Coordinates of C-alpha atoms in Angstrom, one line a residue:
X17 CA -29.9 -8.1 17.0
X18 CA -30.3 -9.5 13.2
X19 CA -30.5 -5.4 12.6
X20 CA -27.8 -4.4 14.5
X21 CA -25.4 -7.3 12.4
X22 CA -26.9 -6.3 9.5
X23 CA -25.5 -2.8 9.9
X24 CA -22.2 -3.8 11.6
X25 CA -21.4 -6.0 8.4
X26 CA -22.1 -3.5 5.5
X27 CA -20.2 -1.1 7.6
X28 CA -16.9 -2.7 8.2
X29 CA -17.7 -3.6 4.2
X30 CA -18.0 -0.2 2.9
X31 CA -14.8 0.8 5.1
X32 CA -12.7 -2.5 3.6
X33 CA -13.8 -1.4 -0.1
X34 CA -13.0 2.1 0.6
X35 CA -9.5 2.2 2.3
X36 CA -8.6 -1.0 0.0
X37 CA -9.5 1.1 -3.2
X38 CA -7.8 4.3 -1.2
X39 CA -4.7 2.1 -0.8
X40 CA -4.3 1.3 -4.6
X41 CA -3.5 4.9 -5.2
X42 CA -1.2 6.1 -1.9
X43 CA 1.6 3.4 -2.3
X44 CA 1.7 4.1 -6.3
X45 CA 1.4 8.4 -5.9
X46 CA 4.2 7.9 -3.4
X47 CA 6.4 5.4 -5.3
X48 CA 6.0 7.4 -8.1
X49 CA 7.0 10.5 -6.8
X50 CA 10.4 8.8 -6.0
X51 CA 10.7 7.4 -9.2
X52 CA 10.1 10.8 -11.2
X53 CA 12.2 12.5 -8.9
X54 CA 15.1 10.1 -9.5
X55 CA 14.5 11.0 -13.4
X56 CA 14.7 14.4 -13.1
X57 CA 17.8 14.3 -10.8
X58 CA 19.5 12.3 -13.4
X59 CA 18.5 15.4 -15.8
X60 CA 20.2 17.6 -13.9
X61 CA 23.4 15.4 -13.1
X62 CA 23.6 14.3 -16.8
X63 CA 22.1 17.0 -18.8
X64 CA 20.9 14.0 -21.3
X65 CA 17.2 14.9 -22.5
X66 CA 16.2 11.5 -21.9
X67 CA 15.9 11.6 -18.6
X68 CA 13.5 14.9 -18.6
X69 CA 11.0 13.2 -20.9
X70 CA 11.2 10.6 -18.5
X71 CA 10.0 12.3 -15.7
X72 CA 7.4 14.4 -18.2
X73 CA 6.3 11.3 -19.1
X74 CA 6.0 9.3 -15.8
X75 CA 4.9 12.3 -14.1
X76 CA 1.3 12.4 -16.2
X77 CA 0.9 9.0 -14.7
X78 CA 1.8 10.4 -11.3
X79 CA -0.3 13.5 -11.3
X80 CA -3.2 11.0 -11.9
X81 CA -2.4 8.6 -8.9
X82 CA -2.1 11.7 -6.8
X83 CA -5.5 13.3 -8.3
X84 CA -7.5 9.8 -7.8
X85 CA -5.8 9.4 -4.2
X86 CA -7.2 12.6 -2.7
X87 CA -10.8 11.7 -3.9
X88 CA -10.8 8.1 -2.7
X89 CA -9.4 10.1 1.0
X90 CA -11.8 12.6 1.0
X91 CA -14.9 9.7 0.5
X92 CA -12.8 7.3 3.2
X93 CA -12.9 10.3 5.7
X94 CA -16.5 11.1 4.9
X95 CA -18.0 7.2 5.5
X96 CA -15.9 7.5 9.1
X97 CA -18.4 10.2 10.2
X98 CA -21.2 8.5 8.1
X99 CA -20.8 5.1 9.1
X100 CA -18.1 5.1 12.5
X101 CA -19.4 8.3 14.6
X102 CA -19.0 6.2 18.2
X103 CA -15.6 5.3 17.3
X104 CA -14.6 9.3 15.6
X105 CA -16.0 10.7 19.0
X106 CA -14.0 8.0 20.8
X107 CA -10.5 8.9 19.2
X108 CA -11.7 12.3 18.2
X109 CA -9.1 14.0 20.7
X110 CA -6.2 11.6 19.9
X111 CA -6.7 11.6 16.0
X112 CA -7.5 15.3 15.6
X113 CA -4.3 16.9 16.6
X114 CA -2.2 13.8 14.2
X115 CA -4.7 14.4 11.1
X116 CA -4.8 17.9 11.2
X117 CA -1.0 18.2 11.3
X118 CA -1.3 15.9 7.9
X119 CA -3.9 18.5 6.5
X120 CA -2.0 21.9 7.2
X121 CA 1.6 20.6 7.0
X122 CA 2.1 17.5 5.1
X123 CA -0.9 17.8 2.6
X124 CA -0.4 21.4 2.0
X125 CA 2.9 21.3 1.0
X126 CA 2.8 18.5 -1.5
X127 CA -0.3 20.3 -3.0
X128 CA 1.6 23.4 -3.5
X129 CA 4.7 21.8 -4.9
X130 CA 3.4 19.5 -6.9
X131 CA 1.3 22.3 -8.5
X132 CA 4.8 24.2 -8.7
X133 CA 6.9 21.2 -10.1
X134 CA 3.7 20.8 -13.0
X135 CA 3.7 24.4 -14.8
X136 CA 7.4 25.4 -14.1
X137 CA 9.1 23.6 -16.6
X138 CA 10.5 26.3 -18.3
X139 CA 10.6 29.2 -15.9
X140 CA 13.0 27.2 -13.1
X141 CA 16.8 26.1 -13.7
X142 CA 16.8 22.0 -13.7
X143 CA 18.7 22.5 -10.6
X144 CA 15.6 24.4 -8.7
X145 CA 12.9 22.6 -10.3
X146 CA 14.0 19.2 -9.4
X147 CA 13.5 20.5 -6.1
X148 CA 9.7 21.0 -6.2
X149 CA 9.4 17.3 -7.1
X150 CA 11.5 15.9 -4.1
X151 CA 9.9 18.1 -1.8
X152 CA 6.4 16.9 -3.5
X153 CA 7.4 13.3 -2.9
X154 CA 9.0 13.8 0.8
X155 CA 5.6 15.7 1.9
X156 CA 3.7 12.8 0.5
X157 CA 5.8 10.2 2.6
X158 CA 5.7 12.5 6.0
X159 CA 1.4 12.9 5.4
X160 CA 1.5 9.0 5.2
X161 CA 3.4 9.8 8.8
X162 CA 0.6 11.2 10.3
X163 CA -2.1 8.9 9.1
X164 CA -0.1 5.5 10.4
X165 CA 0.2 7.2 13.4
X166 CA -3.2 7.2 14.1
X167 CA -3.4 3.5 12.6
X168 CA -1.0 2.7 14.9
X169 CA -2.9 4.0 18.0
X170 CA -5.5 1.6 16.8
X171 CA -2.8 -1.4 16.4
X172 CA -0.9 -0.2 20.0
X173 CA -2.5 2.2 22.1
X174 CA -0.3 4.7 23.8
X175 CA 0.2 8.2 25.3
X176 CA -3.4 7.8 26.3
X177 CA -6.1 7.8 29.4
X178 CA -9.8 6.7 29.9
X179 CA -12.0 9.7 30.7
X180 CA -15.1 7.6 32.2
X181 CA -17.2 10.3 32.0
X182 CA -17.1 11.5 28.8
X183 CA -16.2 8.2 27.2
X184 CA -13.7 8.4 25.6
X185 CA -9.8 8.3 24.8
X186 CA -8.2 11.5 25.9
X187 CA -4.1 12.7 24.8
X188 CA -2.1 12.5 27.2
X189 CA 1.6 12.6 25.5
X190 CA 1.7 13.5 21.8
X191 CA 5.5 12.1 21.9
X192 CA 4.2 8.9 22.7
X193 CA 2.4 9.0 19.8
X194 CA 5.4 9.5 17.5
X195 CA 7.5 6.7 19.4
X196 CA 4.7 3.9 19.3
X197 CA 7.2 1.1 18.7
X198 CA 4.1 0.4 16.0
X199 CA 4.6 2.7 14.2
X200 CA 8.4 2.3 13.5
X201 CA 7.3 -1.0 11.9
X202 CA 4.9 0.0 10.4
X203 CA 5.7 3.5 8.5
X204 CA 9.1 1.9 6.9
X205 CA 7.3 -1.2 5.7
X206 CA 4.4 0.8 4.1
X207 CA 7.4 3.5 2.5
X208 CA 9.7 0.7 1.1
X209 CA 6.4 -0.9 -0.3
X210 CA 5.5 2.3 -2.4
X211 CA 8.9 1.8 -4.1
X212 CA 7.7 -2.0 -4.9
X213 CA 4.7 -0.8 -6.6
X214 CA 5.7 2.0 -8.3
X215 CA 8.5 0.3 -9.5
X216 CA 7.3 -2.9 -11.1
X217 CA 4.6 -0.5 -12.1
X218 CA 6.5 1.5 -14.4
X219 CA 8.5 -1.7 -15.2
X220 CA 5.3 -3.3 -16.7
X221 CA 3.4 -0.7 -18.8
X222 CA 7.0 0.2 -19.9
X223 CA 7.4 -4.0 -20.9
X224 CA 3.4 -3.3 -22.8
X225 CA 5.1 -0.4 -24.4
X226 CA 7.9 -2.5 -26.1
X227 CA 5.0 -4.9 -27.1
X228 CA 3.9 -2.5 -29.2
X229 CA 7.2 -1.2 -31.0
X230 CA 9.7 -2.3 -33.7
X231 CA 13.3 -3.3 -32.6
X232 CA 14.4 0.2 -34.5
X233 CA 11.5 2.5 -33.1
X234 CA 13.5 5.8 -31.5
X235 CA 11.1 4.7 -28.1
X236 CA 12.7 1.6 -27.5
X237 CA 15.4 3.4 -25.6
X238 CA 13.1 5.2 -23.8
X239 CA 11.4 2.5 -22.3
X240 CA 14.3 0.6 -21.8
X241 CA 15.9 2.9 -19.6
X242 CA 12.7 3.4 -17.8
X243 CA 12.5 -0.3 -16.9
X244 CA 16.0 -0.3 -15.5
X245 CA 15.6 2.4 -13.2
X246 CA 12.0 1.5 -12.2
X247 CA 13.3 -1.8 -11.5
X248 CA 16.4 -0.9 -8.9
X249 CA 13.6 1.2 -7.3
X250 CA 11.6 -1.7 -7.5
X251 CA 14.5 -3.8 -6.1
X252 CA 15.8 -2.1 -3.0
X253 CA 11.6 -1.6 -2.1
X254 CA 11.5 -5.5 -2.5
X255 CA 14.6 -5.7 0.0
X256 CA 13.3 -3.3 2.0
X257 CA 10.4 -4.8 2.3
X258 CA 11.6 -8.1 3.4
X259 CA 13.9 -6.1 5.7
X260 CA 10.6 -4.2 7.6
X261 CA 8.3 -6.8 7.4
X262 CA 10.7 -9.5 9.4
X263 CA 11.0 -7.0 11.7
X264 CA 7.5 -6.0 11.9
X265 CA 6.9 -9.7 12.7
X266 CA 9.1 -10.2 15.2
X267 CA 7.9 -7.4 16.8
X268 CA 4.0 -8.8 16.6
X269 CA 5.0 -11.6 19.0
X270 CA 4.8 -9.0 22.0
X271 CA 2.3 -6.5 20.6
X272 CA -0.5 -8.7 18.8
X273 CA 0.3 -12.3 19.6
X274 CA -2.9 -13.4 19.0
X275 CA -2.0 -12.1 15.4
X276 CA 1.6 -13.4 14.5
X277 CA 0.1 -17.4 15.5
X278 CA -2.8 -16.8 12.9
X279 CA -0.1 -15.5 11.0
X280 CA 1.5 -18.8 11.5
X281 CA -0.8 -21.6 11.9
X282 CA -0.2 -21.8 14.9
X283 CA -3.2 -23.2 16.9
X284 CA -1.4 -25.1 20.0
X285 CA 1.5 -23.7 21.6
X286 CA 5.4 -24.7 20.9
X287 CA 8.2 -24.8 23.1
X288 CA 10.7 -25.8 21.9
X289 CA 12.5 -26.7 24.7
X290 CA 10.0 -29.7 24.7
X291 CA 10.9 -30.7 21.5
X292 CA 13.7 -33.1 20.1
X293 CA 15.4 -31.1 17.6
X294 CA 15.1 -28.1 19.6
X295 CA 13.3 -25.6 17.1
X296 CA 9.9 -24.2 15.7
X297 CA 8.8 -25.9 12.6
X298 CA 6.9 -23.6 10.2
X299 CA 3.4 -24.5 8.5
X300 CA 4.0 -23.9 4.4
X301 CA 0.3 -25.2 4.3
X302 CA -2.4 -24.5 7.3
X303 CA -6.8 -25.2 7.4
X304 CA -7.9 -24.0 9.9
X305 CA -11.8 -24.9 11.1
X306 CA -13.3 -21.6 11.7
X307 CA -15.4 -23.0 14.2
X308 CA -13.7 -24.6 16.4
X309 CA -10.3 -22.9 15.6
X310 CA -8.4 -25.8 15.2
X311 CA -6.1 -26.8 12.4
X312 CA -7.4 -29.5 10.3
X313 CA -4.7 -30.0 7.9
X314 CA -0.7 -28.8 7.7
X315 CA 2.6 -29.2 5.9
X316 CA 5.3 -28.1 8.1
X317 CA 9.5 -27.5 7.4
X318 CA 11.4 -28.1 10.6
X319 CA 13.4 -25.3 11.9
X320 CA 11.9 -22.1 9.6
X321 CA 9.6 -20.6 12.5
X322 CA 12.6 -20.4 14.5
X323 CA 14.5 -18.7 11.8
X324 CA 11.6 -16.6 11.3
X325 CA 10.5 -15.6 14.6
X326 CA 13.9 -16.1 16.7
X327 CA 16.5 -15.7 14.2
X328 CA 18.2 -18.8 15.0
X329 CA 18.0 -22.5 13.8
X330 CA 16.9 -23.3 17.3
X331 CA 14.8 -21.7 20.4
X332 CA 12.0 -19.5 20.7
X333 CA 8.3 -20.2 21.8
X334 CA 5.4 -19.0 19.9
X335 CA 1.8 -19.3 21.8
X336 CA -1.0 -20.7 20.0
X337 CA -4.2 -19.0 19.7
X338 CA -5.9 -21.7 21.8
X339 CA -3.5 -20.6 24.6
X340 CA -4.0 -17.0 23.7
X341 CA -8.1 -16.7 23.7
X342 CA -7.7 -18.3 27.4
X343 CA -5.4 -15.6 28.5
X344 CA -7.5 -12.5 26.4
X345 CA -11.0 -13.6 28.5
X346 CA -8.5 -13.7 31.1
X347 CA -7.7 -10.0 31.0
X348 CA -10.7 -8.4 29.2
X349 CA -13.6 -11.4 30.6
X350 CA -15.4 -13.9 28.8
X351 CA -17.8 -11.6 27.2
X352 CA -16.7 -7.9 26.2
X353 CA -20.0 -6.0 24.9
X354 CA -21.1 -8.1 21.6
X355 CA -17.5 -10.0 21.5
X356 CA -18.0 -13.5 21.4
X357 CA -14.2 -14.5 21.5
X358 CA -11.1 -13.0 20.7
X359 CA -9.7 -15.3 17.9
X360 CA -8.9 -14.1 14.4
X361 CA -10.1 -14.8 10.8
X362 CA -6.9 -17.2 10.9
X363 CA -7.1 -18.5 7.6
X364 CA -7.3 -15.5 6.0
X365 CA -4.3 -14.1 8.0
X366 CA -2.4 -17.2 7.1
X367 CA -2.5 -16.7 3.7
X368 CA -2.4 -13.6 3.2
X369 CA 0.6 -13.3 4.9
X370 CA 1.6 -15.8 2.7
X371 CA 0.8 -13.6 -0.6
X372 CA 3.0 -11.2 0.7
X373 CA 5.8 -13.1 1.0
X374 CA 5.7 -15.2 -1.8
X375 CA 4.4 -12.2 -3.8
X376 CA 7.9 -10.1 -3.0
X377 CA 10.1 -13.0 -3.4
X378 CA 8.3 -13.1 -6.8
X379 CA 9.0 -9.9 -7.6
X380 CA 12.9 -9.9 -6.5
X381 CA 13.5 -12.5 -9.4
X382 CA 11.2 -11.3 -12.0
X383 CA 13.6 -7.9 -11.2
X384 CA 16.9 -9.5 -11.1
X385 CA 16.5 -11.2 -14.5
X386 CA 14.3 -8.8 -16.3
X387 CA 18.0 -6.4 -15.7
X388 CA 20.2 -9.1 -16.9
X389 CA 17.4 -9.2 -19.7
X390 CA 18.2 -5.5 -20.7
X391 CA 21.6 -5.2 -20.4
X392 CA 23.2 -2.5 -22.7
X393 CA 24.7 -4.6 -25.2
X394 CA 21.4 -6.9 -25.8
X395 CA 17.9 -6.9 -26.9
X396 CA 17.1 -9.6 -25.3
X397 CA 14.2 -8.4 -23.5
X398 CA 12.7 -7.0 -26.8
X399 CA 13.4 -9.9 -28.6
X400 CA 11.5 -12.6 -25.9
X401 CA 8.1 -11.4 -26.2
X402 CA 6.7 -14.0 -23.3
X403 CA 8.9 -12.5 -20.9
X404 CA 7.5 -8.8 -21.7
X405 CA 4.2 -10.2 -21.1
X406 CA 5.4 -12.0 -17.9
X407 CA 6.7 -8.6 -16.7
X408 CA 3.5 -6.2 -18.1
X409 CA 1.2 -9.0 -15.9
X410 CA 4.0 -7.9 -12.8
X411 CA 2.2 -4.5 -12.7
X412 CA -0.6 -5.9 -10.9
X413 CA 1.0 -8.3 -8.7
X414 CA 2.1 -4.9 -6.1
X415 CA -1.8 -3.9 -5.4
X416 CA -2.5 -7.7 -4.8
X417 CA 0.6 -7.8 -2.3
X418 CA -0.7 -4.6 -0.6
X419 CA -4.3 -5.1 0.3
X420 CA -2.7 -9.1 1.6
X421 CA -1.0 -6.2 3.5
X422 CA -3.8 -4.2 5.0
X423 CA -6.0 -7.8 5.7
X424 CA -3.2 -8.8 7.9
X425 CA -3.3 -5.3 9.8
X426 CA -6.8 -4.8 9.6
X427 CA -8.2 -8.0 10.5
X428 CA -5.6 -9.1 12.6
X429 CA -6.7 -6.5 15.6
X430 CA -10.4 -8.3 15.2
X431 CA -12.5 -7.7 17.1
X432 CA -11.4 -4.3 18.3
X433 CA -11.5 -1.5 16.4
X434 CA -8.6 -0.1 18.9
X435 CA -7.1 -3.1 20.3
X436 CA -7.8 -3.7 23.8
X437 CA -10.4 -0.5 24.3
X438 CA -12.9 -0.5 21.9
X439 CA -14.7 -3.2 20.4
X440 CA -15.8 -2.9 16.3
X441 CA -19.8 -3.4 17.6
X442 CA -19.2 0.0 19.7
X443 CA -17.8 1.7 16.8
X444 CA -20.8 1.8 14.5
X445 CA -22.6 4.9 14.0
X446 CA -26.2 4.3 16.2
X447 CA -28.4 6.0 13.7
X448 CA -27.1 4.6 10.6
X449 CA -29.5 2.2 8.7
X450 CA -29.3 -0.8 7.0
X451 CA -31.0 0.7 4.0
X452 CA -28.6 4.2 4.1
X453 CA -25.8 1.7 4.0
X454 CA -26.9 0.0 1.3
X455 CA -27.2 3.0 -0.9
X456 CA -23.8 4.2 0.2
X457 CA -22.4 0.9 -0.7
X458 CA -23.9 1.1 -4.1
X459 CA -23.3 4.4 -4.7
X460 CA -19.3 4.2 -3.3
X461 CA -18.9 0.9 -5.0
X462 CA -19.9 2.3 -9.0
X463 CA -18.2 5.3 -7.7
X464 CA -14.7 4.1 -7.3
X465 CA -15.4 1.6 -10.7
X466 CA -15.6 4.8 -12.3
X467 CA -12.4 6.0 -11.3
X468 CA -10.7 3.2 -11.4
X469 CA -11.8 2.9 -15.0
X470 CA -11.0 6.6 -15.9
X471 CA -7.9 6.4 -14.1
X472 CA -7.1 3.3 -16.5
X473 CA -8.6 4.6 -19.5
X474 CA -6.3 7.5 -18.9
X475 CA -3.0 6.0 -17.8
X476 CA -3.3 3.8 -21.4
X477 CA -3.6 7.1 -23.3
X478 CA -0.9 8.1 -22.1
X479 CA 1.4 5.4 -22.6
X480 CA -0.6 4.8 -26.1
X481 CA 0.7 8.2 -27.1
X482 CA 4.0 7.8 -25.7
X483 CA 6.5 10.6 -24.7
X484 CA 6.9 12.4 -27.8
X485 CA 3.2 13.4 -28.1
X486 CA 3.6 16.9 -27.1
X487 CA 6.8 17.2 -30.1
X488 CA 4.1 15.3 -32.5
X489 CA 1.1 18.1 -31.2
X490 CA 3.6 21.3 -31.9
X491 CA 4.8 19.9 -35.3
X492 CA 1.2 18.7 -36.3
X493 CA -1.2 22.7 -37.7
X494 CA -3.6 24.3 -35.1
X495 CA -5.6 24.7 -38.2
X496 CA -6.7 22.6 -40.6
X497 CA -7.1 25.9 -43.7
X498 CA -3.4 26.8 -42.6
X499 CA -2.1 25.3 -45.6
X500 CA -4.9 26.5 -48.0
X501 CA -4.1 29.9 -46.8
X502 CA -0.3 30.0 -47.3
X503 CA -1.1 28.8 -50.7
X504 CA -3.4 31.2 -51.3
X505 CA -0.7 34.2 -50.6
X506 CA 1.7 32.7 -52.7

């Protein structure tokens, strides 16, 4: 038994480090490919130079997030047959026919565009080339289709049935698949969170940028510009995300109760109805004792959780999680294989559901007055150094908000790996070893330090060398003797 948790825990750690590491790079490839393709569009609306460089520029950085992303896939897919081989053959016939769609459709067209939209610069009209970009950035956004729609079997199941005698989760309706309420939550929440990142990400190496140059440098424009568009991409992802993620809460009430009250510090049921004032308060502050999953300590504000969940000042019921382990050894028994209950890591869901909250509403007014900031007719933001440094920090504060993301989704189906079938102790591969997982964990963990360093090493070489390098490389001799030489005919 001591074995068998040793393996189960470095396993569910090598797959949190390796989608969370894979999920620094899909949000910002596809956010990016947005914002480049905006860029280029405005080339070819405006016919201002500007904007090309632009997209020149910012597309190095993309071409990187989208070189970094396919490695860190290829390893995530490799430790699910490594590490998960009970739970691949369990989901194998659902999974196979959604990932393989993402492979030969989805994945092969962004590969071929993008390679298109990189060494066509000059052989394309504007007008045709802007296309390879968009249809780069669309086939990135419709892969991320097919991979939430497997997530989202996991989260919901449906379009499904139990073949006892092989064991496993058979297809029965691929359209189900596609309509899993789920994943209409979940796939516009993720989308209008790639615009967050990419945008405060452009926003904040362009604000380390300005650092760097003098009021009259022929870059400050450049970078100028760059924040103001990265930043109403940045905007409407923020609003967006606010937008999806309500929703996605509201819809959690019905799907993953047992989620949206660790969500919400919610330990003993509400009714309203029962209460004087009529409505939900909302816990600003919850400690929960992971023991005995009761909350310790709370601040509450009347009314919010009905705002929140019901959309109203009053009404709405939200079931606590004492209520809701009762009714889930109800349905699945007391004991399902090595599941001891069915509560959640609620403190860790309370708060990170909290980071993402208070993380975009960050972001939304970091946004608003960093454009009030560089208006036209002002250097304001060039001039107020502490507020470039403010908005350079911003670049981070997207990946932070994202992986609060995935622990909310991820943990909040504990302890299944697909809720309601399958239990995370089946999952595990049964030949694995605690020593192969260490060495994997080693090896994945320096592995993805390595490119995470390259990938930052890089990325500040670029924007070190700015977007005139290539002009500065074709103006500078291939060869140092050139000169000797010419003077030596003359």
């Amino acid at each position: 038994m001591v074995t068998l948790v040793g393996i189960l825990d470095l396993a569910r750690f090598q797959f949190a480090m390796t989608t969370i590491f894979h999920f620094f790079f899909v949000p910002m490839s596809i956010g990016l490919g947005v914002v480049v393709s905006i860029m280029e569009t405005m080339y070819v609306i405006k016919k201002d130079e500007i904007y090309k460089k632009m997209a020149q520029f910012w597309g190095k950085i993309f071409l990187l997030s989208f070189a970094v992303g396919v490695v860190t896939g290829l390893i995530q897919e490799f430790q699910f047959g490594m590490n998960w081989s009970e739970y691949s053959r369990y989901v194998g016939d659902i999974f196979g026919s959604l990932l393989a769609i993402e492979a030969l459709v989805a994945f092969f067209a962004e590969s071929t565009f993008i390679g298109l939209w990189s060494f066509t610069w000059d052989r394309f009209k504007p007008s045709i080339h802007v296309l390879f970009i968009w249809i780069t950035t669309i086939g990135s956004a419709i892969s991320s289709l097919w991979i939430l729609a497997a997530n989202s079997f996991m989260q919901n199941p449906v379009g499904y049935a139990i073949d006892n005698h092989m064991g496993r989760a058979e297809l029965k309706s691929f359209g189900a698949l596609l309509s899993n309420r789920q994943l209409w939550v979940e796939f516009p929440h993720v989308v209008v969170g790639t615009l967050v990142t990419a945008g405060f990400l452009v926003a904040g190496m362009s604000a380390f940028k300005l650092l760097k140059l003098k009021k009259n440098d022929k870059e400050v424009l450049f970078f100028r510009k760059s924040i103001n568009i990265a930043l109403i991409v940045g905007l409407v992802g923020v609003v967006g995300a606010l937008a999806t993620g309500d929703k996605h809460a509201f819809e959690l009430q019905s799907m993953q109760p047992m989620k949206y009250a660790a969500m919400e510090g919610v330990d003993k049921s509400i009714t309203s109805s029962e209460r004087k004032d009529k409505a939900q308060p909302w816990s600003l502050i919850s400690v929960t004792n992971p023991d005995t999953h009761k909350v310790i300590a709370r601040i509450e504000i009347p009314y919010v959780l009905s705002i929140l969940g019901n959309h109203s000042l009053t009404g709405g019921n939200t079931t606590g999680t004492t209520e809701l382990e009762k009714q889930l050894e109800k349905q699945y028994g007391k004991t399902h294989g090595d599941i001891k209950n069915y509560y959640v890591p609620e403190n860790t869901l309370f708060y990170a559901f909290r980071v993402m909250a208070v993380g975009a509403g960050g972001l939304m007014m970091l946004g608003l007055v960093a454009l009030w900031m560089n208006r036209r007719k002002t250097q304001l933001i060039h001039t107020q150094r502490w507020f470039l440094w403010i908005l350079g920090i911003a670049t981070f504060v997207p990946f932070i908000i994202n992986t609060a993301g995935w622990l909310v989704t991820e943990l909040g189906r504990y302890p299944w790996v697909v809720y309601g079938l399958m239990p995370i102790s089946a999952a595990v591969s049964p030949n694995v070893s605690v020593l192969s997982l260490l060495i994997s964990n080693i090896i994945y963990f320096l592995t993805f330090a390595t490119l995470g360093g390259i990938m930052i090493w890089l990325s500040r070489r670029v924007l070190h060398a700015g977007p005139n390098a290539e002009e500065t490389e074709e103006l500078s001799p291939s060869d140092p003797y050139d000169n000797l030489a010419k003077g030596a005919e003359a």
